[in-house]
């Protein structure tokens, strides 16, 4: 992924850039988006970046000056300028800086995507010879590239041709006659969140580094960090010794600190293309931790056929439940909880029901991490908050607790999303009310606020509960009622002041809306 910084002193333009461009599809990660140019400059001074997308005319420091300083820090930087001014002097300065693109507002999404694709292609062409010279055939000393390519291998989300071309330049020296994939997960993450995100994050970084060093020293294989609490591993040991070597890793972590880990592994592979299947198996078996326990190795043989079905079903239902939570679909959350606890009904001992519930909560906390949230940030949970699960006496009590928790999180996530859009909608409302007499369209509004019409239409419907056209008609009818009460205005003048140039169309619209004609309403007022 190439790292990009977005800068625009207009907050709505910045938000439009951040939300409407398919950054991930382009292979770009937005590492900083700022409406304060000096704050962006501070970030650039302290971080390596690949792309700068900036407005040209800004207070304090212009986009041109910002670009000059950024290029001093990152000589290979690609810059895309966005300007509301058709001024040759701006374009000339951009050309002097060898800018990769110069786009006028209102921004055309397709035009910007095309420019960014070209910038990414140029960066990729420059990266290969540069990396080849620096790496001299190996990626071991570059953790970022090393981690990225291994994760792509494990997840299976790279085109075969792209993957093989990369591996020709940077061979991983994998021996597929004796390889399989494993997953190492830090235990009890849920119980650690009360220590504070920053502290937990620092401790995890240290632990992951120690595990990585141990893997390198013992020659188990190649590893990468999958997320903040999991490591993916391509084991190159003999199949018969994989479990033994993973067990040694588990014991090493247990003996060296306050953390413990659980490991699982998938089937042996014979080719590059089979790595993703083996890793998917390891992830499925890791879901069986709630059945067989933690702080151990979970081999395929330990997951019995009946449990395997439950584990696979569990993964599907959890994914659906978390998706419903993020999408504010409360009824679907209830359905998923009922489905989950159909599995719990088969447990022979209450302890396993509690383990099952803790497992769900742990998976929920991991999912929140993908949204850059935690239980602490959303609910203010402390370290002992989940102890409440052990005080619940029945499955119905646990289901009720889980349902309330998911409802709270779903509501908070929804309100956060609404809050982001509230200021935009307030500005749109002011803009429309001041121009009711004009021929307003959704496209014109979208262009003014630097959004695509389709996207703004969706945002408007989600926020206001009505389409933009319904909203516009409502405002015009409300204003018409107000003006009709002021008898100095003729009806055709009222129509003109609320944006209707055709008196017949206004009269029909008024009658349809209020079930009375404008003339009859005036007589009654």
Short mmCIF file of C-alpha atoms in Angstrom, two decimals:
data_model
loop_
_atom_site.label_atom_id
_atom_site.label_comp_id
_atom_site.label_asym_id
_atom_site.label_seq_id
_atom_site.Cartn_x
_atom_site.Cartn_y
_atom_site.Cartn_z
CA UNK A 1 0.00 0.00 0.00
CA UNK A 2 1.23 3.48 -0.85
CA UNK A 3 0.83 6.10 1.89
CA UNK A 4 -1.07 9.28 1.08
CA UNK A 5 -1.68 12.60 2.84
CA UNK A 6 -4.82 14.65 2.04
CA UNK A 7 -4.87 18.41 2.75
CA UNK A 8 -7.72 20.86 2.16
CA UNK A 9 -8.72 23.76 4.39
CA UNK A 10 -12.37 23.19 3.38
CA UNK A 11 -13.59 20.44 5.71
CA UNK A 12 -16.35 19.24 3.40
CA UNK A 13 -14.04 19.00 0.42
CA UNK A 14 -11.62 17.03 2.57
CA UNK A 15 -14.34 14.69 3.80
CA UNK A 16 -15.52 14.16 0.23
CA UNK A 17 -12.01 13.19 -0.87
CA UNK A 18 -11.57 10.86 2.08
CA UNK A 19 -14.87 9.06 1.68
CA UNK A 20 -15.64 8.97 -2.03
CA UNK A 21 -12.37 7.76 -3.53
CA UNK A 22 -11.82 3.95 -3.43
CA UNK A 23 -8.40 4.26 -1.78
CA UNK A 24 -8.00 0.58 -0.89
CA UNK A 25 -8.83 -0.52 -4.42
CA UNK A 26 -6.15 1.84 -5.70
CA UNK A 27 -3.57 0.39 -3.32
CA UNK A 28 -3.43 3.62 -1.29
CA UNK A 29 -3.68 4.07 2.47
CA UNK A 30 -4.70 7.54 3.67
CA UNK A 31 -2.36 7.96 6.64
CA UNK A 32 -3.24 11.60 7.32
CA UNK A 33 -6.12 13.89 6.31
CA UNK A 34 -5.92 17.48 7.54
CA UNK A 35 -7.71 20.80 7.06
CA UNK A 36 -4.78 22.56 8.76
CA UNK A 37 -1.79 22.75 6.41
CA UNK A 38 0.73 23.22 9.24
CA UNK A 39 -0.53 20.07 10.98
CA UNK A 40 -0.11 18.18 7.71
CA UNK A 41 3.41 19.57 7.34
CA UNK A 42 4.25 18.40 10.87
CA UNK A 43 3.08 14.89 9.96
CA UNK A 44 5.05 14.90 6.70
CA UNK A 45 8.21 16.04 8.52
CA UNK A 46 8.01 12.96 10.74
CA UNK A 47 6.76 10.25 8.38
CA UNK A 48 7.58 8.70 5.02
CA UNK A 49 4.80 9.21 2.47
CA UNK A 50 4.32 8.44 -1.22
CA UNK A 51 1.46 10.71 -2.29
CA UNK A 52 0.33 14.24 -1.43
CA UNK A 53 -3.14 15.34 -2.55
CA UNK A 54 -3.57 19.00 -1.63
CA UNK A 55 -5.61 22.11 -2.33
CA UNK A 56 -3.45 24.90 -3.75
CA UNK A 57 -4.83 28.04 -2.12
CA UNK A 58 -4.87 27.70 1.67
CA UNK A 59 -4.20 30.03 4.61
CA UNK A 60 -0.78 30.20 6.33
CA UNK A 61 0.94 27.92 3.83
CA UNK A 62 -0.12 27.26 0.24
CA UNK A 63 -0.32 23.84 -1.35
CA UNK A 64 2.65 24.77 -3.55
CA UNK A 65 4.85 25.56 -0.53
CA UNK A 66 3.59 22.48 1.29
CA UNK A 67 4.52 20.36 -1.71
CA UNK A 68 8.02 21.87 -1.93
CA UNK A 69 8.70 21.06 1.72
CA UNK A 70 7.21 17.57 1.37
CA UNK A 71 9.42 16.80 -1.64
CA UNK A 72 12.49 17.83 0.36
CA UNK A 73 11.52 15.18 2.93
CA UNK A 74 10.32 12.59 0.33
CA UNK A 75 12.18 13.07 -2.99
CA UNK A 76 10.11 10.43 -4.80
CA UNK A 77 6.80 12.01 -3.75
CA UNK A 78 3.94 12.23 -6.25
CA UNK A 79 1.76 15.34 -5.85
CA UNK A 80 -1.79 15.93 -7.07
CA UNK A 81 -3.04 19.52 -6.79
CA UNK A 82 -6.72 20.43 -6.49
CA UNK A 83 -7.69 24.01 -7.20
CA UNK A 84 -10.82 26.08 -7.40
CA UNK A 85 -8.99 28.58 -9.60
CA UNK A 86 -8.45 28.44 -13.36
CA UNK A 87 -5.30 30.51 -13.02
CA UNK A 88 -2.30 29.77 -15.23
CA UNK A 89 0.14 30.89 -12.53
CA UNK A 90 -1.05 28.10 -10.25
CA UNK A 91 -0.81 25.55 -13.05
CA UNK A 92 2.68 26.81 -13.99
CA UNK A 93 3.94 26.42 -10.41
CA UNK A 94 2.48 22.92 -10.31
CA UNK A 95 4.27 22.06 -13.55
CA UNK A 96 7.53 23.44 -12.17
CA UNK A 97 7.19 21.01 -9.26
CA UNK A 98 6.52 18.16 -11.71
CA UNK A 99 3.11 17.53 -10.17
CA UNK A 100 1.45 14.31 -11.24
CA UNK A 101 -1.96 15.95 -11.60
CA UNK A 102 -3.80 19.29 -11.51
CA UNK A 103 -7.57 19.02 -11.02
CA UNK A 104 -10.13 21.84 -10.83
CA UNK A 105 -13.03 21.94 -8.39
CA UNK A 106 -15.69 20.71 -8.24
CA UNK A 107 -13.73 17.48 -8.28
CA UNK A 108 -14.80 14.85 -10.79
CA UNK A 109 -14.37 11.54 -8.94
CA UNK A 110 -13.54 9.58 -12.09
CA UNK A 111 -10.94 12.13 -13.18
CA UNK A 112 -9.23 12.01 -9.77
CA UNK A 113 -9.28 8.20 -9.69
CA UNK A 114 -7.65 8.14 -13.12
CA UNK A 115 -4.90 10.53 -11.99
CA UNK A 116 -4.31 8.47 -8.84
CA UNK A 117 -4.08 5.23 -10.82
CA UNK A 118 -1.38 6.85 -12.94
CA UNK A 119 0.48 7.99 -9.82
CA UNK A 120 0.35 4.50 -8.32
CA UNK A 121 1.66 2.97 -11.55
CA UNK A 122 4.54 5.46 -11.56
CA UNK A 123 5.32 4.71 -7.92
CA UNK A 124 5.26 0.96 -8.60
CA UNK A 125 7.65 1.35 -11.51
CA UNK A 126 10.02 3.38 -9.34
CA UNK A 127 9.68 1.07 -6.35
CA UNK A 128 10.81 -2.11 -8.11
CA UNK A 129 14.31 -1.05 -9.26
CA UNK A 130 14.86 0.95 -6.08
CA UNK A 131 13.85 -1.90 -3.84
CA UNK A 132 15.80 -4.40 -5.94
CA UNK A 133 18.99 -2.39 -5.59
CA UNK A 134 18.55 -1.87 -1.87
CA UNK A 135 17.40 -5.35 -0.99
CA UNK A 136 19.86 -7.24 -3.22
CA UNK A 137 17.46 -10.14 -3.64
CA UNK A 138 16.06 -10.37 -0.11
CA UNK A 139 13.27 -8.67 1.84
CA UNK A 140 14.25 -9.92 5.26
CA UNK A 141 15.58 -6.57 6.45
CA UNK A 142 12.47 -4.63 5.37
CA UNK A 143 9.67 -5.49 7.81
CA UNK A 144 7.01 -3.46 5.99
CA UNK A 145 7.46 -5.21 2.63
CA UNK A 146 8.09 -8.53 4.36
CA UNK A 147 4.89 -8.32 6.43
CA UNK A 148 2.79 -7.07 3.51
CA UNK A 149 3.73 -9.77 1.02
CA UNK A 150 3.41 -12.58 3.56
CA UNK A 151 -0.02 -11.40 4.58
CA UNK A 152 -1.09 -11.33 0.93
CA UNK A 153 0.23 -14.88 0.59
CA UNK A 154 -1.69 -16.11 3.62
CA UNK A 155 -4.94 -14.34 2.78
CA UNK A 156 -4.73 -15.32 -0.90
CA UNK A 157 -5.73 -11.88 -2.18
CA UNK A 158 -3.01 -11.32 -4.79
CA UNK A 159 -3.32 -12.18 -8.45
CA UNK A 160 -1.04 -15.19 -9.21
CA UNK A 161 0.84 -13.31 -11.93
CA UNK A 162 1.55 -10.36 -9.63
CA UNK A 163 2.59 -12.65 -6.80
CA UNK A 164 4.98 -14.72 -8.91
CA UNK A 165 6.54 -11.59 -10.42
CA UNK A 166 7.17 -10.21 -6.93
CA UNK A 167 8.65 -13.47 -5.68
CA UNK A 168 11.02 -13.59 -8.63
CA UNK A 169 12.48 -10.31 -7.40
CA UNK A 170 12.28 -11.12 -3.69
CA UNK A 171 12.38 -14.90 -3.16
CA UNK A 172 11.09 -16.18 0.18
CA UNK A 173 12.95 -19.48 -0.09
CA UNK A 174 9.94 -21.57 0.91
CA UNK A 175 10.18 -25.36 0.76
CA UNK A 176 6.74 -26.60 -0.13
CA UNK A 177 7.56 -30.24 0.43
CA UNK A 178 7.38 -29.47 4.17
CA UNK A 179 5.22 -26.36 4.67
CA UNK A 180 1.94 -25.52 6.36
CA UNK A 181 0.31 -22.38 7.73
CA UNK A 182 -0.24 -21.55 11.39
CA UNK A 183 -1.96 -18.85 13.41
CA UNK A 184 -0.71 -17.58 16.79
CA UNK A 185 -3.22 -15.59 18.86
CA UNK A 186 -2.64 -13.67 22.09
CA UNK A 187 -4.99 -14.93 24.82
CA UNK A 188 -7.29 -12.95 27.10
CA UNK A 189 -7.28 -9.77 25.03
CA UNK A 190 -10.72 -8.88 26.33
CA UNK A 191 -9.51 -8.77 29.93
CA UNK A 192 -6.65 -6.42 29.07
CA UNK A 193 -8.58 -3.61 27.42
CA UNK A 194 -9.20 -1.82 30.72
CA UNK A 195 -5.48 -1.03 30.95
CA UNK A 196 -5.97 1.54 28.20
CA UNK A 197 -5.53 1.22 24.42
CA UNK A 198 -2.08 2.85 24.34
CA UNK A 199 -0.61 0.66 27.08
CA UNK A 200 -2.10 -2.52 25.65
CA UNK A 201 -0.90 -1.56 22.17
CA UNK A 202 2.67 -0.97 23.36
CA UNK A 203 2.76 -4.27 25.28
CA UNK A 204 1.41 -6.12 22.24
CA UNK A 205 4.02 -4.55 19.97
CA UNK A 206 6.75 -5.74 22.35
CA UNK A 207 5.25 -9.23 22.58
CA UNK A 208 4.87 -9.59 18.81
CA UNK A 209 8.51 -8.50 18.36
CA UNK A 210 9.65 -11.11 20.89
CA UNK A 211 7.64 -13.84 19.19
CA UNK A 212 9.05 -12.79 15.82
CA UNK A 213 12.60 -12.95 17.18
CA UNK A 214 11.95 -16.42 18.60
CA UNK A 215 10.55 -17.63 15.26
CA UNK A 216 13.62 -16.28 13.43
CA UNK A 217 16.08 -17.76 15.96
CA UNK A 218 14.50 -21.21 15.93
CA UNK A 219 13.92 -21.30 12.17
CA UNK A 220 10.26 -22.30 12.39
CA UNK A 221 9.44 -20.37 9.24
CA UNK A 222 8.30 -16.99 7.91
CA UNK A 223 5.88 -14.84 9.91
CA UNK A 224 3.83 -11.64 9.65
CA UNK A 225 1.47 -9.71 11.88
CA UNK A 226 -2.11 -10.25 10.73
CA UNK A 227 -3.73 -7.84 13.19
CA UNK A 228 -2.88 -6.38 16.57
CA UNK A 229 -3.24 -9.71 18.44
CA UNK A 230 -2.51 -12.37 15.79
CA UNK A 231 0.55 -13.63 13.91
CA UNK A 232 0.38 -15.59 10.67
CA UNK A 233 3.12 -18.13 10.11
CA UNK A 234 4.34 -20.23 7.19
CA UNK A 235 5.98 -23.19 8.93
CA UNK A 236 8.81 -24.77 6.97
CA UNK A 237 9.53 -27.51 9.50
CA UNK A 238 8.81 -31.18 8.84
CA UNK A 239 5.07 -31.89 9.25
CA UNK A 240 5.75 -34.28 12.11
CA UNK A 241 7.56 -31.60 14.10
CA UNK A 242 5.22 -28.61 13.46
CA UNK A 243 3.07 -29.26 16.53
CA UNK A 244 6.14 -29.82 18.72
CA UNK A 245 7.79 -26.58 17.57
CA UNK A 246 4.60 -24.56 17.98
CA UNK A 247 4.19 -26.01 21.47
CA UNK A 248 7.73 -24.86 22.28
CA UNK A 249 6.73 -21.36 21.09
CA UNK A 250 3.64 -21.40 23.33
CA UNK A 251 5.76 -22.46 26.33
CA UNK A 252 8.40 -19.83 25.55
CA UNK A 253 5.78 -17.05 25.65
CA UNK A 254 4.24 -18.42 28.85
CA UNK A 255 7.61 -18.56 30.63
CA UNK A 256 8.84 -15.17 29.45
CA UNK A 257 6.09 -12.82 30.58
CA UNK A 258 2.52 -12.10 31.59
CA UNK A 259 0.99 -13.12 28.25
CA UNK A 260 0.00 -16.51 26.90
CA UNK A 261 -0.78 -17.50 23.32
CA UNK A 262 -2.70 -20.21 21.52
CA UNK A 263 -1.55 -21.66 18.19
CA UNK A 264 -3.35 -23.60 15.48
CA UNK A 265 -2.22 -24.93 12.11
CA UNK A 266 -3.68 -26.18 8.87
CA UNK A 267 -2.95 -28.92 6.38
CA UNK A 268 0.46 -29.33 4.67
CA UNK A 269 0.80 -27.62 1.29
CA UNK A 270 2.69 -28.45 -1.86
CA UNK A 271 2.43 -25.16 -3.75
CA UNK A 272 2.21 -21.42 -3.32
CA UNK A 273 -1.46 -21.38 -4.24
CA UNK A 274 -2.42 -23.74 -1.39
CA UNK A 275 -1.08 -21.46 1.37
CA UNK A 276 -4.36 -19.53 1.67
CA UNK A 277 -6.37 -22.75 2.16
CA UNK A 278 -4.01 -23.94 4.89
CA UNK A 279 -4.17 -20.58 6.64
CA UNK A 280 -7.99 -20.51 6.38
CA UNK A 281 -7.99 -23.90 8.13
CA UNK A 282 -5.74 -22.56 10.89
CA UNK A 283 -8.14 -19.64 11.44
CA UNK A 284 -11.12 -22.00 11.58
CA UNK A 285 -9.38 -24.22 14.13
CA UNK A 286 -8.52 -21.16 16.21
CA UNK A 287 -12.26 -20.58 16.64
CA UNK A 288 -12.26 -23.96 18.39
CA UNK A 289 -10.26 -22.46 21.27
CA UNK A 290 -13.51 -22.07 23.19
CA UNK A 291 -14.06 -25.84 22.97
CA UNK A 292 -10.56 -27.16 23.69
CA UNK A 293 -8.96 -24.39 25.76
CA UNK A 294 -6.25 -21.75 25.40
CA UNK A 295 -2.49 -21.52 26.03
CA UNK A 296 -1.86 -24.56 23.87
CA UNK A 297 -1.55 -25.83 20.32
CA UNK A 298 -4.76 -26.80 18.50
CA UNK A 299 -3.86 -29.42 15.88
CA UNK A 300 -6.37 -30.51 13.21
CA UNK A 301 -6.74 -33.89 14.95
CA UNK A 302 -8.07 -32.23 18.12
CA UNK A 303 -11.08 -30.69 16.37
CA UNK A 304 -13.63 -33.49 16.15
CA UNK A 305 -16.00 -33.66 13.15
CA UNK A 306 -19.00 -32.37 15.14
CA UNK A 307 -16.96 -29.50 16.58
CA UNK A 308 -15.60 -28.61 13.14
CA UNK A 309 -19.14 -28.00 11.89
CA UNK A 310 -19.96 -25.90 14.95
CA UNK A 311 -16.78 -23.86 14.55
CA UNK A 312 -17.44 -23.13 10.87
CA UNK A 313 -21.05 -22.22 11.59
CA UNK A 314 -19.90 -20.04 14.46
CA UNK A 315 -17.58 -18.03 12.21
CA UNK A 316 -20.34 -17.37 9.67
CA UNK A 317 -22.89 -16.32 12.29
CA UNK A 318 -20.40 -14.09 14.14
CA UNK A 319 -19.51 -12.32 10.89
CA UNK A 320 -23.20 -11.77 10.14
CA UNK A 321 -23.88 -10.53 13.69
CA UNK A 322 -21.03 -8.03 13.68
CA UNK A 323 -22.09 -6.80 10.24
CA UNK A 324 -25.64 -6.29 11.54
CA UNK A 325 -24.26 -4.38 14.52
CA UNK A 326 -22.19 -2.08 12.30
CA UNK A 327 -25.20 -1.55 10.01
CA UNK A 328 -27.65 -0.74 12.84
CA UNK A 329 -29.84 -3.77 12.01
CA UNK A 330 -31.15 -4.58 15.47
CA UNK A 331 -33.59 -7.34 14.52
CA UNK A 332 -30.88 -9.19 12.63
CA UNK A 333 -28.66 -8.97 15.73
CA UNK A 334 -31.37 -10.78 17.70
CA UNK A 335 -31.65 -13.51 15.04
CA UNK A 336 -27.87 -14.07 15.08
CA UNK A 337 -27.77 -14.30 18.89
CA UNK A 338 -30.52 -16.92 18.85
CA UNK A 339 -28.60 -18.87 16.22
CA UNK A 340 -25.35 -18.68 18.18
CA UNK A 341 -26.90 -20.02 21.34
CA UNK A 342 -28.39 -22.99 19.53
CA UNK A 343 -24.77 -24.20 19.58
CA UNK A 344 -24.46 -23.45 23.31
CA UNK A 345 -27.54 -25.58 24.00
CA UNK A 346 -25.47 -28.67 23.10
CA UNK A 347 -22.81 -28.04 25.78
CA UNK A 348 -22.71 -30.57 28.60
CA UNK A 349 -21.44 -28.25 31.33
CA UNK A 350 -22.27 -24.63 32.29
CA UNK A 351 -18.55 -23.74 32.31
CA UNK A 352 -18.47 -24.26 28.55
CA UNK A 353 -21.38 -21.85 28.13
CA UNK A 354 -19.39 -19.18 29.98
CA UNK A 355 -16.30 -19.96 27.87
CA UNK A 356 -18.48 -19.70 24.78
CA UNK A 357 -19.78 -16.28 25.88
CA UNK A 358 -16.28 -14.98 26.65
CA UNK A 359 -15.17 -16.22 23.24
CA UNK A 360 -17.95 -14.23 21.53
CA UNK A 361 -17.00 -11.11 23.51
CA UNK A 362 -13.35 -11.57 22.57
CA UNK A 363 -14.21 -11.89 18.88
CA UNK A 364 -16.38 -8.77 19.20
CA UNK A 365 -13.48 -6.81 20.68
CA UNK A 366 -11.25 -7.95 17.78
CA UNK A 367 -13.91 -6.82 15.29
CA UNK A 368 -14.15 -3.42 16.94
CA UNK A 369 -10.39 -3.13 16.44
CA UNK A 370 -10.98 -3.22 12.68
CA UNK A 371 -13.17 -0.13 13.15
CA UNK A 372 -10.45 1.59 15.23
CA UNK A 373 -12.66 1.24 18.29
CA UNK A 374 -12.52 -0.71 21.57
CA UNK A 375 -14.94 -1.56 24.36
CA UNK A 376 -13.26 1.16 26.35
CA UNK A 377 -13.64 3.83 23.67
CA UNK A 378 -17.31 2.98 23.03
CA UNK A 379 -18.63 1.79 26.39
CA UNK A 380 -15.97 2.88 28.89
CA UNK A 381 -15.43 -0.71 29.99
CA UNK A 382 -12.72 -1.39 32.56
CA UNK A 383 -10.60 -4.47 33.04
CA UNK A 384 -13.17 -6.42 35.10
CA UNK A 385 -16.25 -5.50 33.10
CA UNK A 386 -16.62 -8.91 31.46
CA UNK A 387 -16.63 -10.61 34.87
CA UNK A 388 -20.35 -9.89 34.81
CA UNK A 389 -20.74 -12.85 32.45
CA UNK A 390 -19.79 -15.25 35.26
CA UNK A 391 -22.48 -13.74 37.51
CA UNK A 392 -25.27 -14.51 35.03
CA UNK A 393 -27.18 -17.62 35.96
CA UNK A 394 -28.98 -18.68 32.79
CA UNK A 395 -28.44 -18.75 29.04
CA UNK A 396 -31.29 -16.24 28.70
CA UNK A 397 -29.45 -13.88 31.05
CA UNK A 398 -26.30 -14.15 28.93
CA UNK A 399 -28.26 -13.61 25.71
CA UNK A 400 -29.93 -10.54 27.21
CA UNK A 401 -26.56 -9.13 28.30
CA UNK A 402 -25.05 -9.75 24.85
CA UNK A 403 -28.07 -8.28 23.09
CA UNK A 404 -27.97 -5.11 25.21
CA UNK A 405 -24.22 -4.77 24.66
CA UNK A 406 -24.54 -5.11 20.88
CA UNK A 407 -27.49 -2.72 20.80
CA UNK A 408 -25.49 -0.10 22.72
CA UNK A 409 -22.49 -0.43 20.43
CA UNK A 410 -24.69 -0.35 17.31
CA UNK A 411 -26.43 2.80 18.56
CA UNK A 412 -23.14 4.53 19.38
CA UNK A 413 -21.61 3.63 15.99
CA UNK A 414 -24.76 4.87 14.25
CA UNK A 415 -24.74 8.16 16.18
CA UNK A 416 -21.05 8.67 15.41
CA UNK A 417 -21.81 8.23 11.74
CA UNK A 418 -24.76 10.61 11.99
CA UNK A 419 -22.64 13.20 13.79
CA UNK A 420 -20.12 13.21 10.97
CA UNK A 421 -22.89 14.07 8.53
CA UNK A 422 -24.76 16.51 10.76
CA UNK A 423 -22.62 19.57 10.01
CA UNK A 424 -22.68 18.84 6.29
CA UNK A 425 -26.48 18.63 6.33
CA UNK A 426 -26.73 21.84 8.35
CA UNK A 427 -24.66 23.69 5.74
CA UNK A 428 -26.72 22.20 2.92
CA UNK A 429 -29.91 23.32 4.69
CA UNK A 430 -28.63 26.91 4.98
CA UNK A 431 -27.48 26.89 1.33
CA UNK A 432 -30.85 25.62 0.07
CA UNK A 433 -32.99 27.93 2.20
CA UNK A 434 -31.06 30.96 0.91
CA UNK A 435 -31.65 29.87 -2.70
CA UNK A 436 -35.20 28.53 -2.73
CA UNK A 437 -36.03 30.84 -5.62
CA UNK A 438 -33.29 29.27 -7.77
CA UNK A 439 -33.57 26.18 -9.93
CA UNK A 440 -31.87 23.89 -7.41
CA UNK A 441 -30.86 20.28 -8.22
CA UNK A 442 -29.09 17.55 -6.30
CA UNK A 443 -26.25 17.68 -8.84
CA UNK A 444 -25.72 21.41 -8.25
CA UNK A 445 -25.66 20.91 -4.47
CA UNK A 446 -23.28 17.95 -4.81
CA UNK A 447 -20.91 19.96 -6.99
CA UNK A 448 -20.94 22.86 -4.56
CA UNK A 449 -20.01 20.63 -1.63
CA UNK A 450 -17.57 18.46 -3.68
CA UNK A 451 -19.59 15.22 -3.52
CA UNK A 452 -20.85 12.97 -6.25
CA UNK A 453 -24.64 13.30 -6.69
CA UNK A 454 -25.28 9.60 -6.03
CA UNK A 455 -23.24 9.54 -2.83
CA UNK A 456 -24.73 12.77 -1.49
CA UNK A 457 -28.20 11.44 -2.27
CA UNK A 458 -27.53 8.32 -0.20
CA UNK A 459 -26.05 10.35 2.69
CA UNK A 460 -29.03 12.73 2.61
CA UNK A 461 -31.57 9.88 2.69
CA UNK A 462 -29.75 8.15 5.55
CA UNK A 463 -29.53 11.33 7.59
CA UNK A 464 -32.86 13.07 6.89
CA UNK A 465 -35.10 10.06 6.25
CA UNK A 466 -36.32 11.63 3.01
CA UNK A 467 -34.87 12.12 -0.44
CA UNK A 468 -33.37 15.45 -1.46
CA UNK A 469 -36.28 16.15 -3.82
CA UNK A 470 -38.82 15.41 -1.06
CA UNK A 471 -36.89 17.73 1.26
CA UNK A 472 -36.76 20.50 -1.36
CA UNK A 473 -40.49 20.29 -2.07
CA UNK A 474 -41.24 20.38 1.68
CA UNK A 475 -39.13 23.53 2.20
CA UNK A 476 -40.74 25.24 -0.78
CA UNK A 477 -44.26 24.39 0.38
CA UNK A 478 -43.53 25.58 3.92
CA UNK A 479 -42.11 28.84 2.54
CA UNK A 480 -45.12 29.19 0.23
CA UNK A 481 -47.50 28.92 3.20
CA UNK A 482 -45.53 31.66 4.96
CA UNK A 483 -45.62 33.98 1.93
CA UNK A 484 -49.29 33.35 1.20
CA UNK A 485 -50.04 34.75 4.63
CA UNK A 486 -48.45 38.02 3.52
CA UNK A 487 -51.09 39.49 1.24
CA UNK A 488 -48.76 41.96 -0.49
CA UNK A 489 -47.53 39.08 -2.66
CA UNK A 490 -49.51 37.85 -5.62
CA UNK A 491 -49.75 34.05 -5.95
CA UNK A 492 -47.49 34.08 -9.01
CA UNK A 493 -44.94 36.11 -6.97
CA UNK A 494 -45.09 33.51 -4.19
CA UNK A 495 -44.50 30.78 -6.76
CA UNK A 496 -41.49 32.64 -8.16
CA UNK A 497 -40.00 33.25 -4.71
CA UNK A 498 -40.06 29.52 -3.90
CA UNK A 499 -38.53 28.42 -7.18
CA UNK A 500 -41.53 27.73 -9.44
CA UNK A 501 -41.41 29.64 -12.73
CA UNK A 502 -44.57 27.89 -13.97
CA UNK A 503 -47.63 29.02 -11.98
CA UNK A 504 -49.68 26.03 -13.12
CA UNK A 505 -47.06 23.59 -11.90
CA UNK A 506 -46.83 25.43 -8.56
CA UNK A 507 -50.61 25.33 -8.12
CA UNK A 508 -50.73 21.59 -8.84
CA UNK A 509 -47.81 20.89 -6.49
CA UNK A 510 -49.41 22.99 -3.71
CA UNK A 511 -52.77 21.24 -4.07
CA UNK A 512 -51.14 17.79 -4.05
CA UNK A 513 -49.14 18.66 -0.95
CA UNK A 514 -51.83 20.38 1.15
CA UNK A 515 -55.02 19.06 -0.45
CA UNK A 516 -56.17 22.64 -1.01
CA UNK A 517 -55.44 25.21 -3.71
CA UNK A 518 -53.19 28.16 -3.02
CA UNK A 519 -56.05 30.58 -3.79
CA UNK A 520 -58.40 28.83 -1.32
CA UNK A 521 -55.69 28.77 1.34
CA UNK A 522 -55.18 32.53 0.96
CA UNK A 523 -58.90 33.14 1.35
CA UNK A 524 -58.81 31.24 4.66
CA UNK A 525 -55.67 32.96 5.98
#
